[in-house]
Amino acid sequence: MGNYIDDVDVLNRYLTDWLVEYNFKSPHQSLGYATPIEFLTENWMRKCYLCALSVRGLDKNYDMLYN
């Protein structure tokens, strides 16, 4: 049956290690070789910046500078 683990604590440690590796350490091709957390952080910061510009009516300037 493959890798059967009957100890929930051991399974939780394995899953936690895998999640940390997958989301914080392994770059993903589909994300431009960033890790998921890097991609999320970068896009979240850009969206916050765009929201701030939008509130101030400056979002048109962002397009000229960064696109």
PDB file of C-alpha atoms in Angstrom:
ATOM      1  CA  MET A   1       0.000   0.000   0.000  1.00  0.00           C
ATOM      2  CA  GLY A   2       2.939   2.368  -0.334  1.00  0.00           C
ATOM      3  CA  ASN A   3       3.932   4.645   2.515  1.00  0.00           C
ATOM      4  CA  TYR A   4       1.370   3.977   5.215  1.00  0.00           C
ATOM      5  CA  ILE A   5       1.721   6.070   8.390  1.00  0.00           C
ATOM      6  CA  ASP A   6      -0.506   5.226  11.326  1.00  0.00           C
ATOM      7  CA  ASP A   7       0.891   7.850  13.727  1.00  0.00           C
ATOM      8  CA  VAL A   8      -0.949  11.163  13.294  1.00  0.00           C
ATOM      9  CA  ASP A   9       1.880  13.181  14.877  1.00  0.00           C
ATOM     10  CA  VAL A  10       4.425  11.736  12.451  1.00  0.00           C
ATOM     11  CA  LEU A  11       2.082  12.352   9.536  1.00  0.00           C
ATOM     12  CA  ASN A  12       1.582  15.974  10.634  1.00  0.00           C
ATOM     13  CA  ARG A  13       5.360  16.496  10.783  1.00  0.00           C
ATOM     14  CA  TYR A  14       5.780  15.053   7.267  1.00  0.00           C
ATOM     15  CA  LEU A  15       2.958  17.191   5.906  1.00  0.00           C
ATOM     16  CA  THR A  16       4.281  20.330   7.578  1.00  0.00           C
ATOM     17  CA  ASP A  17       7.781  19.701   6.199  1.00  0.00           C
ATOM     18  CA  TRP A  18       6.343  19.162   2.717  1.00  0.00           C
ATOM     19  CA  LEU A  19       4.197  22.312   2.886  1.00  0.00           C
ATOM     20  CA  VAL A  20       7.157  24.435   4.010  1.00  0.00           C
ATOM     21  CA  GLU A  21       9.351  23.003   1.247  1.00  0.00           C
ATOM     22  CA  TYR A  22       6.660  23.471  -1.415  1.00  0.00           C
ATOM     23  CA  ASN A  23       5.551  26.981  -0.467  1.00  0.00           C
ATOM     24  CA  PHE A  24       8.699  28.617   0.944  1.00  0.00           C
ATOM     25  CA  LYS A  25      11.725  26.882  -0.604  1.00  0.00           C
ATOM     26  CA  SER A  26      10.860  25.425  -4.022  1.00  0.00           C
ATOM     27  CA  PRO A  27      10.676  27.804  -6.986  1.00  0.00           C
ATOM     28  CA  HIS A  28       7.865  27.109  -9.444  1.00  0.00           C
ATOM     29  CA  GLN A  29       8.233  27.535 -13.189  1.00  0.00           C
ATOM     30  CA  SER A  30       4.636  28.727 -13.544  1.00  0.00           C
ATOM     31  CA  LEU A  31       5.364  31.546 -11.062  1.00  0.00           C
ATOM     32  CA  GLY A  32       8.436  32.815 -12.908  1.00  0.00           C
ATOM     33  CA  TYR A  33      10.719  30.654 -10.746  1.00  0.00           C
ATOM     34  CA  ALA A  34       9.549  32.334  -7.556  1.00  0.00           C
ATOM     35  CA  THR A  35       8.328  30.394  -4.568  1.00  0.00           C
ATOM     36  CA  PRO A  36       4.589  30.641  -3.911  1.00  0.00           C
ATOM     37  CA  ILE A  37       5.188  32.870  -0.883  1.00  0.00           C
ATOM     38  CA  GLU A  38       7.480  35.176  -2.903  1.00  0.00           C
ATOM     39  CA  PHE A  39       4.899  35.368  -5.672  1.00  0.00           C
ATOM     40  CA  LEU A  40       2.083  36.073  -3.234  1.00  0.00           C
ATOM     41  CA  THR A  41       4.070  38.723  -1.379  1.00  0.00           C
ATOM     42  CA  GLU A  42       5.175  40.481  -4.570  1.00  0.00           C
ATOM     43  CA  ASN A  43       1.691  40.516  -6.054  1.00  0.00           C
ATOM     44  CA  TRP A  44       0.075  41.545  -2.780  1.00  0.00           C
ATOM     45  CA  MET A  45       2.488  44.475  -2.456  1.00  0.00           C
ATOM     46  CA  ARG A  46       1.831  45.538  -6.061  1.00  0.00           C
ATOM     47  CA  LYS A  47      -1.934  45.377  -5.505  1.00  0.00           C
ATOM     48  CA  CYS A  48      -1.640  47.422  -2.311  1.00  0.00           C
ATOM     49  CA  TYR A  49       0.415  49.990  -4.200  1.00  0.00           C
ATOM     50  CA  LEU A  50      -2.117  50.097  -7.029  1.00  0.00           C
ATOM     51  CA  CYS A  51      -4.964  50.518  -4.550  1.00  0.00           C
ATOM     52  CA  ALA A  52      -3.150  53.420  -2.912  1.00  0.00           C
ATOM     53  CA  LEU A  53      -2.525  55.039  -6.296  1.00  0.00           C
ATOM     54  CA  SER A  54      -6.108  54.466  -7.318  1.00  0.00           C
ATOM     55  CA  VAL A  55      -7.416  56.145  -4.186  1.00  0.00           C
ATOM     56  CA  ARG A  56      -5.202  59.132  -4.958  1.00  0.00           C
ATOM     57  CA  GLY A  57      -6.151  59.108  -8.645  1.00  0.00           C
ATOM     58  CA  LEU A  58      -2.575  58.340  -9.694  1.00  0.00           C
ATOM     59  CA  ASP A  59      -3.092  54.891 -11.212  1.00  0.00           C
ATOM     60  CA  LYS A  60      -2.646  56.215 -14.773  1.00  0.00           C
ATOM     61  CA  ASN A  61       0.918  57.223 -13.867  1.00  0.00           C
ATOM     62  CA  TYR A  62       1.657  53.680 -12.681  1.00  0.00           C
ATOM     63  CA  ASP A  63       0.783  52.290 -16.121  1.00  0.00           C
ATOM     64  CA  MET A  64       3.173  54.725 -17.790  1.00  0.00           C
ATOM     65  CA  LEU A  65       6.017  53.907 -15.405  1.00  0.00           C
ATOM     66  CA  TYR A  66       5.723  50.138 -15.063  1.00  0.00           C
ATOM     67  CA  ASN A  67       4.030  48.792 -18.201  1.00  0.00           C
TER      68      ASN A  67
END
